[in-house]
Amino acid sequence: MQAQDPGGAHATRDCTTAHIVYMGLCLINNIIAVANMLLGASAAITALTGIHIIAATFLLPVGVVLYTFVGGIKATYEPTNEFPIVPVPDRPRFLTDYFHTFTILIIACFFTIKAFTIPEIGSIGHLWELVAEASKMDTSFFVKAFAASPSAVVPSYVIGGIAYFAVPWCLGTLMSFVAIGLENQPRFPTFPRRMSTAEVSGGLVLPYAAITIAGKGGAAGILIITFMAVTSTLSAQVIAVSSILSFDIYRTYFNKHASDRDVIRWSHYGVVIFGVFSAAFSTLLHYVGVDLGWTLYILGVLTCPGIFPTSFTILYRRQNALAAIASPLLGMATGLAVWLGSAKAMYGTVTVASTGQILPCVYGTVASAFSPLPYTLLLSTFHPQNYDWADFRREKLAFGSPEGDGTATDAVIERELYETPGRSGSQPHLERWARIAAYWSVATFVGHWVLWPLPMYAAKYVFSRRFFEAWLTVAIVWIWGAMLVAGFFPLVGGRRQFAAVWRALRHGGKGEAGMQSPESGVGSVTPVEVVEKVEGKE
């Protein structure tokens, strides 16, 4: 069984240069995102435990690399019978992420109750009084506090996206106001001094507030949240980079005939290499004065240029190779120029401090995200490609059989897509859920990020006591609802996976239908059938 070139949409439709450009964009996104996590997590752990920040920076990836190397990598590569390595639901990682998320939300909900049990706060109304004394009741502070089967995936992402909003909203609002209101109290960790700008930018408001309201228990809770969040999220980033290194680089440009064993070996290399590199890169950023706030604000400038060109690759047949290649590069150059130019114009100098301010980063992100749109439309006007979408269906899977040319497999996939419209995974089925996902994406963005906060921010609305009480009450109810959804919705939707894990444990981990080892020689299944059998469908 040999691996076929996965290529991607850009390698398929455009050219090798486009593939390299978008590979670079993906790597930049993962590198900055991981650095952001490590800088924030290591600063929090240092503040809570006293461990040296560089030691925390290197120790965090060690656990993630071991977790990913041993089990998490199966989320990318899982051996089956007909297809030795295909992406299928990874049950151990599903369970791990489930328990991590549920635990994080339980602790977050604990803080929403514990905050009002200490005598210095007592109630939401008294918290308003404490914060009002600090003259911080404006919405700009709230803004600054933000630090498989389609029928299953789309509802899960919709519900998860709505539920997730409660985490930064509730914790960002409640814990930052707790910190402001009690900063002048003896129980606050920095008393009698106030928090420094570096501490706020480094993400230490949440740990300090947790210690203030719950003492050592609060510190332990934040440590658990930090470890679990970093483990799950960083593992996903490491897996993404390892797949780029193994498939998009090694398999595509160095060894086109690599065996499955070769690909998995290079995936393991990628996990280790990226773990070491991310820790070293985060250490470099720390020593040049870059912290969580800076990387969080600059993230959009570096990661947004590929939004429109990537979307047009699968939605706009007239986009040509030059537009696909040049527009994200021009967009990034535009975003960087606007970002640095705004910092210079507004603050008179270009330094880490000035480039980390909110407005230069906002202007740079907007320019980086939207400037590729006119670039790609303009460049596509002169020599439109008029791409034939049917070419995508003629591309081979990432892995195929060496005994044939893949014609039989392609015929099976074609039949599943077009001759059985009611089947999960058929083209009409996919198109229906794609429309639902698109509508919800637009509605969620407009509701959460435009209609709700921006009018209040633009009007410089000042919270009254009654409005603040209602605001915080809704936030607390929302995060409790998120905990219930995250805790029990997966139990219902993933009941077949839980049953499969239980059966595997009872039988010593023996395979299930459709998941036999390659040596068993039993049956012949397609990737769609593999996923359906794993999920318990017939």
Coordinates of C-alpha atoms in Angstrom, one line a residue:
M1 CA 0.0 0.0 0.0
Q2 CA 1.5 3.3 -1.1
A3 CA 0.7 6.9 -0.2
Q4 CA -0.6 9.2 -2.9
D5 CA 0.2 12.9 -3.0
P6 CA -2.4 14.7 -0.9
G7 CA -1.3 18.0 -2.5
G8 CA -4.2 20.1 -1.4
A9 CA -6.4 22.4 -3.4
H10 CA -3.7 24.8 -4.3
A11 CA -1.2 22.1 -5.4
T12 CA -4.0 20.6 -7.5
R13 CA -5.6 23.7 -9.0
D14 CA -2.6 26.1 -9.2
C15 CA 1.0 25.0 -9.1
T16 CA 3.9 24.0 -6.8
T17 CA 4.7 27.7 -6.0
A18 CA 1.1 28.2 -4.7
H19 CA 1.5 25.0 -2.6
I20 CA 4.7 26.3 -1.0
V21 CA 3.1 29.8 -0.4
Y22 CA 0.1 28.4 1.4
M23 CA 2.3 25.9 3.3
G24 CA 4.3 28.8 4.6
L25 CA 1.1 30.6 5.6
C26 CA 0.0 27.5 7.5
L27 CA 3.3 27.2 9.3
I28 CA 3.3 30.9 10.2
N29 CA -0.2 30.6 11.7
N30 CA 0.8 27.5 13.8
I31 CA 4.1 29.0 15.0
I32 CA 2.6 32.3 16.1
A33 CA -0.4 30.5 17.7
V34 CA 1.8 28.2 19.7
A35 CA 4.1 31.0 20.8
N36 CA 1.1 32.9 22.0
M37 CA 0.0 29.9 24.1
L38 CA 3.4 29.2 25.5
L39 CA 4.1 32.8 26.4
G40 CA 0.8 33.1 28.3
A41 CA 0.8 29.7 29.9
S42 CA 4.5 29.9 31.1
A43 CA 3.9 33.4 32.5
A44 CA 0.8 32.1 34.5
I45 CA 2.7 29.0 35.7
T46 CA 5.6 31.1 36.8
A47 CA 3.4 33.5 38.7
L48 CA 1.6 30.7 40.4
T49 CA 4.5 28.4 41.3
G50 CA 7.6 30.4 41.2
I51 CA 9.3 28.2 38.6
H52 CA 11.6 29.9 36.1
I53 CA 9.7 31.1 33.1
I54 CA 12.1 29.4 30.6
A55 CA 11.8 26.1 32.4
A56 CA 8.0 26.4 32.1
T57 CA 8.3 27.3 28.5
F58 CA 10.3 24.1 27.7
L59 CA 8.5 21.8 30.1
L60 CA 5.0 22.5 28.7
P61 CA 5.8 21.2 25.2
V62 CA 7.5 18.1 26.6
G63 CA 4.2 16.8 28.0
V64 CA 2.4 17.7 24.8
V65 CA 5.0 16.1 22.5
L66 CA 4.9 12.8 24.6
Y67 CA 1.1 12.9 24.6
T68 CA 0.9 13.5 20.8
F69 CA 3.8 11.1 20.0
V70 CA 2.2 8.2 21.9
G71 CA -1.5 8.7 21.2
G72 CA -2.5 12.0 19.7
I73 CA -0.8 11.3 16.3
K74 CA -3.5 8.7 15.7
A75 CA -5.9 11.6 15.1
T76 CA -4.1 12.1 11.8
Y77 CA -3.2 8.6 10.8
E78 CA -5.2 5.5 11.6
P79 CA -4.5 2.1 10.0
T80 CA -7.5 0.3 8.4
N81 CA -7.8 -2.6 6.1
E82 CA -8.2 -1.3 2.5
F83 CA -6.6 2.0 3.4
P84 CA -3.7 1.6 5.8
I85 CA -3.7 5.2 6.9
V86 CA -6.8 7.4 6.6
P87 CA -8.2 10.1 8.9
V88 CA -10.9 8.6 11.1
P89 CA -12.2 9.6 14.5
D90 CA -9.6 9.0 17.2
R91 CA -11.4 7.7 20.2
P92 CA -8.7 8.1 22.8
R93 CA -8.1 11.7 21.8
F94 CA -11.8 12.4 21.6
L95 CA -12.1 11.2 25.2
T96 CA -9.1 13.3 26.4
D97 CA -10.4 16.5 24.8
Y98 CA -13.8 15.9 26.2
F99 CA -12.6 15.5 29.8
H100 CA -10.2 18.4 29.4
T101 CA -13.0 20.7 28.1
F102 CA -15.5 19.6 30.8
T103 CA -13.0 20.0 33.6
I104 CA -12.0 23.5 32.4
L105 CA -15.7 24.6 32.3
I106 CA -16.4 23.1 35.7
I107 CA -13.5 25.2 37.2
A108 CA -14.7 28.3 35.3
C109 CA -18.2 27.8 36.8
F110 CA -16.7 27.4 40.2
F111 CA -15.1 30.8 39.9
T112 CA -18.4 32.4 39.0
I113 CA -19.9 31.2 42.3
K114 CA -16.8 31.6 44.5
A115 CA -16.3 35.2 43.5
F116 CA -19.5 36.2 45.4
T117 CA -18.9 34.2 48.5
I118 CA -16.0 36.4 49.8
P119 CA -17.0 39.3 52.0
E120 CA -15.2 41.9 50.0
I121 CA -17.6 41.3 47.0
G122 CA -20.8 39.5 48.3
S123 CA -23.0 40.4 45.3
I124 CA -22.9 41.6 41.7
G125 CA -24.2 44.9 42.8
H126 CA -21.3 45.4 45.3
L127 CA -18.9 44.3 42.6
W128 CA -20.3 47.2 40.4
E129 CA -19.6 49.6 43.3
L130 CA -16.0 48.4 43.7
V131 CA -15.3 48.7 40.0
A132 CA -17.1 52.1 39.7
E133 CA -14.8 53.4 42.4
A134 CA -11.9 52.5 40.1
S135 CA -13.7 54.4 37.2
K136 CA -13.5 51.4 34.9
M137 CA -17.1 50.9 33.9
D138 CA -16.7 51.5 30.2
T139 CA -17.1 48.9 27.5
S140 CA -13.6 49.4 26.1
F141 CA -12.2 47.5 29.2
F142 CA -14.6 44.6 28.4
V143 CA -13.2 44.5 24.9
K144 CA -9.7 44.4 26.1
A145 CA -10.5 41.5 28.5
F146 CA -10.8 39.1 25.6
A147 CA -7.7 37.3 25.8
A148 CA -16.4 13.3 10.3
S149 CA -20.1 13.3 9.3
P150 CA -21.4 16.8 8.3
S151 CA -24.7 16.2 10.1
A152 CA -22.7 15.7 13.3
V153 CA -19.9 18.2 12.7
V154 CA -22.0 21.3 11.7
P155 CA -24.4 21.2 14.7
S156 CA -21.4 20.5 17.0
Y157 CA -19.5 23.5 15.7
V158 CA -22.5 25.7 15.8
I159 CA -23.3 24.8 19.4
G160 CA -19.6 24.8 20.4
G161 CA -19.1 28.2 18.9
I162 CA -22.0 29.7 20.7
A163 CA -21.0 28.0 24.0
Y164 CA -17.4 28.9 23.6
F165 CA -18.2 32.6 23.6
A166 CA -19.2 32.4 27.3
V167 CA -15.6 31.5 28.2
P168 CA -13.8 34.8 27.2
W169 CA -17.0 36.8 27.8
C170 CA -17.8 35.6 31.4
L171 CA -14.3 35.0 32.7
G172 CA -12.9 38.0 30.9
T173 CA -15.5 40.3 32.4
L174 CA -15.9 38.7 35.9
M175 CA -12.3 38.0 36.7
S176 CA -11.0 41.3 35.3
F177 CA -13.6 43.3 37.3
V178 CA -12.7 41.2 40.4
A179 CA -9.0 42.1 39.9
I180 CA -9.9 45.8 39.5
G181 CA -12.3 45.9 42.4
L182 CA -10.0 44.1 44.9
E183 CA -6.6 45.4 43.7
N184 CA -6.4 47.7 46.7
Q185 CA -7.3 45.0 49.2
P186 CA -4.7 43.1 51.3
R187 CA -5.8 39.7 49.9
F188 CA -4.7 40.7 46.4
P189 CA -1.4 39.1 45.4
T190 CA 0.4 42.3 44.4
F191 CA -0.9 44.4 47.4
P192 CA 0.0 47.2 48.1
R193 CA 1.2 47.9 44.6
R194 CA -1.0 47.8 41.6
M195 CA -0.6 45.4 38.7
S196 CA 2.1 46.5 36.3
T197 CA 1.4 46.9 32.5
A198 CA 3.7 43.9 31.9
E199 CA 1.7 41.7 34.2
V200 CA -1.6 42.7 32.6
S201 CA -0.2 42.2 29.1
G202 CA 1.3 38.9 30.1
G203 CA -2.1 37.5 31.0
L204 CA -1.7 37.5 34.8
V205 CA -5.1 39.1 35.6
L206 CA -6.9 35.8 35.7
P207 CA -4.4 34.0 38.0
Y208 CA -4.3 37.0 40.4
A209 CA -8.1 37.2 40.5
A210 CA -8.3 33.4 41.1
I211 CA -5.9 33.6 44.0
T212 CA -7.7 36.6 45.4
I213 CA -11.1 34.8 45.6
A214 CA -10.0 31.2 46.2
G215 CA -6.5 31.3 47.6
K216 CA -4.4 28.1 46.9
G217 CA -7.5 26.4 45.5
G218 CA -7.8 29.2 42.9
A219 CA -4.1 28.8 42.0
A220 CA -4.5 25.1 41.6
G221 CA -7.6 25.6 39.4
I222 CA -5.8 28.0 37.1
L223 CA -2.9 25.5 36.9
I224 CA -5.3 22.7 35.9
I225 CA -7.0 25.0 33.3
T226 CA -3.7 26.0 31.9
F227 CA -2.3 22.5 31.6
M228 CA -5.4 21.0 30.0
A229 CA -6.0 23.9 27.6
V230 CA -2.4 23.9 26.5
T231 CA -2.2 20.1 26.2
S232 CA -5.3 19.8 23.9
T233 CA -4.7 22.9 21.8
L234 CA -1.0 22.6 21.4
S235 CA -1.4 18.9 20.5
A236 CA -3.7 19.9 17.6
Q237 CA -1.1 22.5 16.5
V238 CA 1.7 20.0 16.7
I239 CA -0.3 17.4 14.7
A240 CA -1.0 20.0 12.0
V241 CA 2.6 20.9 11.6
S242 CA 3.7 17.2 11.6
S243 CA 1.2 16.5 8.8
I244 CA 2.7 19.4 6.8
L245 CA 6.2 18.2 7.3
S246 CA 5.4 14.5 6.5
F247 CA 2.8 14.9 3.7
D248 CA 3.3 18.3 2.1
I249 CA 7.1 18.4 2.3
Y250 CA 8.6 15.0 2.7
R251 CA 6.0 13.0 0.8
T252 CA 5.5 15.6 -2.0
Y253 CA 9.0 16.9 -2.6
F254 CA 11.5 14.4 -1.2
N255 CA 10.1 10.9 -1.5
K256 CA 7.0 10.6 -3.7
H257 CA 6.9 6.8 -3.2
A258 CA 7.2 6.9 0.6
S259 CA 5.5 3.9 2.3
D260 CA 3.0 4.3 5.1
R261 CA 5.8 3.5 7.7
D262 CA 7.9 6.3 6.2
V263 CA 5.2 8.9 6.5
I264 CA 4.4 8.0 10.1
R265 CA 8.1 8.1 11.0
W266 CA 8.4 11.6 9.5
S267 CA 5.3 12.6 11.4
H268 CA 7.0 11.6 14.6
Y269 CA 10.1 13.6 13.6
G270 CA 7.8 16.5 12.9
V271 CA 6.2 16.3 16.4
V272 CA 9.6 16.4 18.1
I273 CA 11.1 19.0 15.8
F274 CA 8.2 21.4 16.2
G275 CA 8.0 20.9 19.9
V276 CA 11.7 21.9 20.4
F277 CA 11.4 24.8 17.9
S278 CA 8.2 26.2 19.4
A279 CA 9.8 26.3 22.9
A280 CA 13.0 27.9 21.5
F281 CA 11.1 30.5 19.5
S282 CA 8.9 31.4 22.5
T283 CA 12.1 31.8 24.6
L284 CA 13.5 34.2 21.9
L285 CA 10.3 36.3 22.0
H286 CA 10.4 36.4 25.8
Y287 CA 14.0 37.8 25.8
V288 CA 13.3 40.4 23.3
G289 CA 10.4 41.7 25.4
V290 CA 7.4 40.1 23.6
D291 CA 4.6 38.8 25.7
L292 CA 1.1 37.3 25.4
G293 CA -0.6 40.6 24.6
W294 CA 1.7 41.4 21.8
T295 CA 1.5 38.0 20.1
L296 CA -2.3 38.0 20.5
Y297 CA -2.8 41.4 18.8
I298 CA -0.3 40.7 16.0
L299 CA -1.7 37.3 15.2
G300 CA -4.3 38.6 12.8
V301 CA -1.8 40.6 10.8
L302 CA 0.2 37.5 10.0
T303 CA -2.5 34.9 9.6
C304 CA -5.3 36.7 7.7
P305 CA -3.8 37.3 4.2
G306 CA -4.9 33.9 3.0
I307 CA -8.6 34.1 3.8
F308 CA -9.9 35.4 0.5
P309 CA -7.4 33.7 -1.8
T310 CA -8.0 30.3 -0.1
S311 CA -11.8 30.7 -0.3
F312 CA -11.7 31.7 -3.9
T313 CA -9.6 28.6 -4.7
I314 CA -12.7 26.5 -4.1
L315 CA -15.4 29.1 -4.8
Y316 CA -14.2 31.3 -7.7
R317 CA -13.3 29.5 -10.9
R318 CA -11.7 32.6 -12.5
Q319 CA -8.9 33.0 -10.0
N320 CA -5.7 32.2 -11.7
A321 CA -2.4 30.9 -10.3
L322 CA -0.8 34.4 -10.2
A323 CA -3.6 35.7 -8.1
A324 CA -3.6 32.8 -5.8
I325 CA 0.2 33.2 -5.2
A326 CA 0.6 37.0 -5.2
S327 CA -2.5 38.2 -3.4
P328 CA -1.7 36.7 0.0
L329 CA 1.9 37.9 -0.2
L330 CA 0.8 41.4 -1.2
G331 CA -1.9 41.3 1.5
M332 CA 0.7 40.4 4.2
A333 CA 3.0 43.2 2.9
T334 CA 0.1 45.6 3.0
G335 CA -0.9 44.5 6.5
L336 CA 2.6 44.8 7.8
A337 CA 3.1 48.3 6.3
V338 CA -0.2 49.6 7.8
W339 CA 0.6 48.0 11.1
L340 CA 4.1 49.6 11.4
G341 CA 3.1 52.8 9.7
S342 CA 0.2 53.2 12.2
A343 CA 2.4 52.6 15.2
K344 CA 4.9 55.2 13.9
A345 CA 2.2 57.8 13.1
M346 CA 0.3 57.3 16.4
Y347 CA 3.2 56.9 18.8
G348 CA 6.1 58.4 17.1
T349 CA 8.3 55.3 17.1
V350 CA 8.3 51.7 16.1
T351 CA 9.1 49.5 19.2
V352 CA 7.7 46.4 20.8
A353 CA 5.5 48.6 23.0
S354 CA 4.1 50.8 20.2
T355 CA 3.5 47.9 17.8
G356 CA 1.7 46.0 20.5
Q357 CA -1.0 48.7 21.0
I358 CA -4.5 47.9 20.0
L359 CA -5.2 50.3 17.2
P360 CA -2.1 49.7 15.0
C361 CA -2.8 46.0 15.3
V362 CA -6.5 46.4 14.4
Y363 CA -5.6 48.6 11.3
G364 CA -2.9 46.1 10.3
T365 CA -5.2 43.1 10.7
V366 CA -8.0 44.7 8.7
A367 CA -5.6 45.6 5.9
S368 CA -4.1 42.2 6.0
A369 CA -7.5 40.4 5.8
F370 CA -9.2 42.6 3.2
S371 CA -6.5 43.9 0.8
P372 CA -6.1 40.4 -0.8
L373 CA -9.7 40.7 -2.1
P374 CA -9.0 43.5 -4.6
Y375 CA -5.6 42.0 -5.4
T376 CA -6.9 38.6 -6.4
L377 CA -9.9 40.0 -8.3
L378 CA -7.6 42.4 -10.2
L379 CA -5.0 39.8 -11.1
S380 CA -7.6 37.3 -12.1
T381 CA -9.2 39.8 -14.5
F382 CA -6.4 39.7 -17.1
H383 CA -6.0 36.0 -17.5
P384 CA -9.0 34.2 -15.8
Q385 CA -8.4 30.5 -15.3
N386 CA -12.0 29.3 -15.8
Y387 CA -11.2 26.2 -13.7
D388 CA -13.2 23.0 -14.3
W389 CA -14.5 21.9 -10.9
A390 CA -14.7 18.3 -12.1
D391 CA -10.9 18.1 -12.0
F392 CA -11.1 17.9 -8.2
R393 CA -13.1 14.7 -8.5
R394 CA -10.4 13.2 -10.7
E395 CA -7.7 13.7 -8.0
K396 CA -6.6 10.6 -6.1
L397 CA -6.9 10.1 -2.4
A398 CA -3.9 10.6 -0.2
F399 CA -3.4 6.9 0.0
G400 CA -4.3 4.3 -2.6
S401 CA -3.5 0.8 -3.6
P402 CA -0.3 -0.1 -5.4
E403 CA -1.9 -3.0 -7.1
G404 CA -4.0 -0.8 -9.4
D405 CA -4.4 2.7 -10.7
G406 CA -7.1 3.7 -8.3
T407 CA -9.9 3.5 -10.9
A408 CA -12.0 1.1 -8.8
T409 CA -11.7 3.2 -5.7
D410 CA -12.6 6.4 -7.7
A411 CA -15.6 4.6 -9.1
V412 CA -16.8 3.7 -5.6
I413 CA -16.4 7.3 -4.4
E414 CA -18.2 8.6 -7.4
R415 CA -21.1 6.3 -6.8
E416 CA -21.2 7.3 -3.1
L417 CA -21.2 11.0 -4.0
Y418 CA -23.7 11.1 -6.8
E419 CA -25.8 7.9 -7.1
T420 CA -27.0 7.7 -3.5
P421 CA -28.2 11.3 -2.7
G422 CA -29.8 10.3 0.6
R423 CA -26.6 8.8 2.0
S424 CA -24.5 10.5 4.6
G425 CA -21.6 11.9 2.6
S426 CA -23.4 12.2 -0.7
Q427 CA -23.1 15.4 -2.7
P428 CA -26.6 16.7 -1.9
H429 CA -26.1 15.9 1.7
L430 CA -22.8 17.8 1.9
E431 CA -24.2 20.8 0.0
R432 CA -27.2 21.0 2.4
W433 CA -25.0 21.1 5.5
A434 CA -22.5 23.4 3.8
R435 CA -25.4 25.9 3.4
I436 CA -26.4 25.5 7.0
A437 CA -22.8 26.0 8.2
A438 CA -22.5 29.2 6.0
Y439 CA -25.7 30.7 7.3
W440 CA -24.8 30.1 10.9
S441 CA -21.2 31.4 10.4
V442 CA -22.6 34.7 9.1
A443 CA -25.3 35.0 11.8
T444 CA -22.8 34.2 14.6
F445 CA -20.3 36.7 13.4
V446 CA -22.8 39.5 12.8
G447 CA -24.5 38.8 16.2
H448 CA -21.5 38.3 18.4
W449 CA -19.0 40.7 16.9
V450 CA -21.0 43.4 15.1
L451 CA -24.6 44.0 16.4
W452 CA -23.9 43.3 20.0
P453 CA -20.6 44.9 21.2
L454 CA -19.6 47.4 18.5
P455 CA -22.6 49.9 18.9
M456 CA -21.9 50.0 22.7
Y457 CA -18.2 50.5 22.1
A458 CA -18.8 53.2 19.5
A459 CA -21.3 55.0 21.8
K460 CA -18.8 54.8 24.7
Y461 CA -21.7 53.4 26.8
V462 CA -21.1 53.6 30.5
F463 CA -22.6 50.7 32.5
S464 CA -25.3 51.5 35.0
R465 CA -25.6 49.3 38.1
R466 CA -28.8 47.6 36.8
F467 CA -27.3 47.1 33.3
F468 CA -24.1 45.7 34.8
E469 CA -26.1 43.2 37.0
A470 CA -28.0 42.0 34.0
W471 CA -24.9 41.8 31.8
L472 CA -23.0 39.7 34.3
T473 CA -26.0 37.5 35.1
V474 CA -26.5 36.6 31.5
A475 CA -22.7 35.9 31.2
I476 CA -22.8 33.6 34.2
V477 CA -25.9 31.8 33.0
W478 CA -24.3 31.4 29.6
I479 CA -21.2 29.8 30.9
W480 CA -23.2 27.4 33.0
G481 CA -25.2 26.5 29.9
A482 CA -21.9 26.0 28.1
M483 CA -20.7 23.6 30.8
L484 CA -23.9 21.6 30.6
V485 CA -23.7 21.4 26.8
A486 CA -20.0 20.5 26.8
G487 CA -20.6 17.9 29.5
F488 CA -23.7 16.1 28.2
F489 CA -24.1 16.8 24.5
P490 CA -21.0 14.7 23.6
L491 CA -22.3 11.9 25.7
V492 CA -25.4 11.8 23.5
G493 CA -23.8 12.5 20.2
G494 CA -20.8 10.2 20.9
R495 CA -22.6 7.4 22.6
R496 CA -21.5 4.9 19.9
Q497 CA -17.9 5.9 20.3
F498 CA -18.1 5.5 24.1
A499 CA -19.7 2.1 23.5
A500 CA -16.9 1.2 21.1
V501 CA -14.2 2.1 23.6
W502 CA -16.0 0.1 26.3
R503 CA -16.2 -3.0 24.1
A504 CA -12.5 -2.6 23.1
L505 CA -11.5 -2.4 26.8
R506 CA -13.6 -5.5 27.6
H507 CA -12.0 -7.4 24.8
G508 CA -8.4 -6.3 25.3
G509 CA -8.4 -3.7 22.6
K510 CA -9.3 -6.1 19.7
G511 CA -10.4 -4.5 16.5
E512 CA -14.0 -3.8 15.4
A513 CA -15.8 -4.3 12.2
G514 CA -14.2 -2.3 9.5
M515 CA -11.1 -1.7 11.6
Q516 CA -9.2 -4.9 11.1
S517 CA -5.4 -4.9 10.9
P518 CA -3.9 -5.0 7.4
E519 CA -2.7 -8.5 8.0
S520 CA -6.1 -9.8 8.7
G521 CA -7.2 -9.6 5.1
V522 CA -10.8 -9.4 6.1
G523 CA -13.2 -7.4 4.0
S524 CA -12.7 -4.4 1.7
V525 CA -14.0 -1.1 2.8
T526 CA -14.0 2.5 1.6
P527 CA -13.0 5.5 3.8
V528 CA -16.7 6.5 4.1
E529 CA -17.6 3.0 5.3
V530 CA -14.7 3.0 7.7
V531 CA -16.0 6.2 9.4
E532 CA -19.5 4.9 9.4
K533 CA -18.6 1.6 11.0
V534 CA -16.5 3.4 13.6
E535 CA -19.5 5.5 14.5
G536 CA -21.7 2.5 14.7
K537 CA -23.7 3.1 11.5
E538 CA -24.7 0.4 9.1

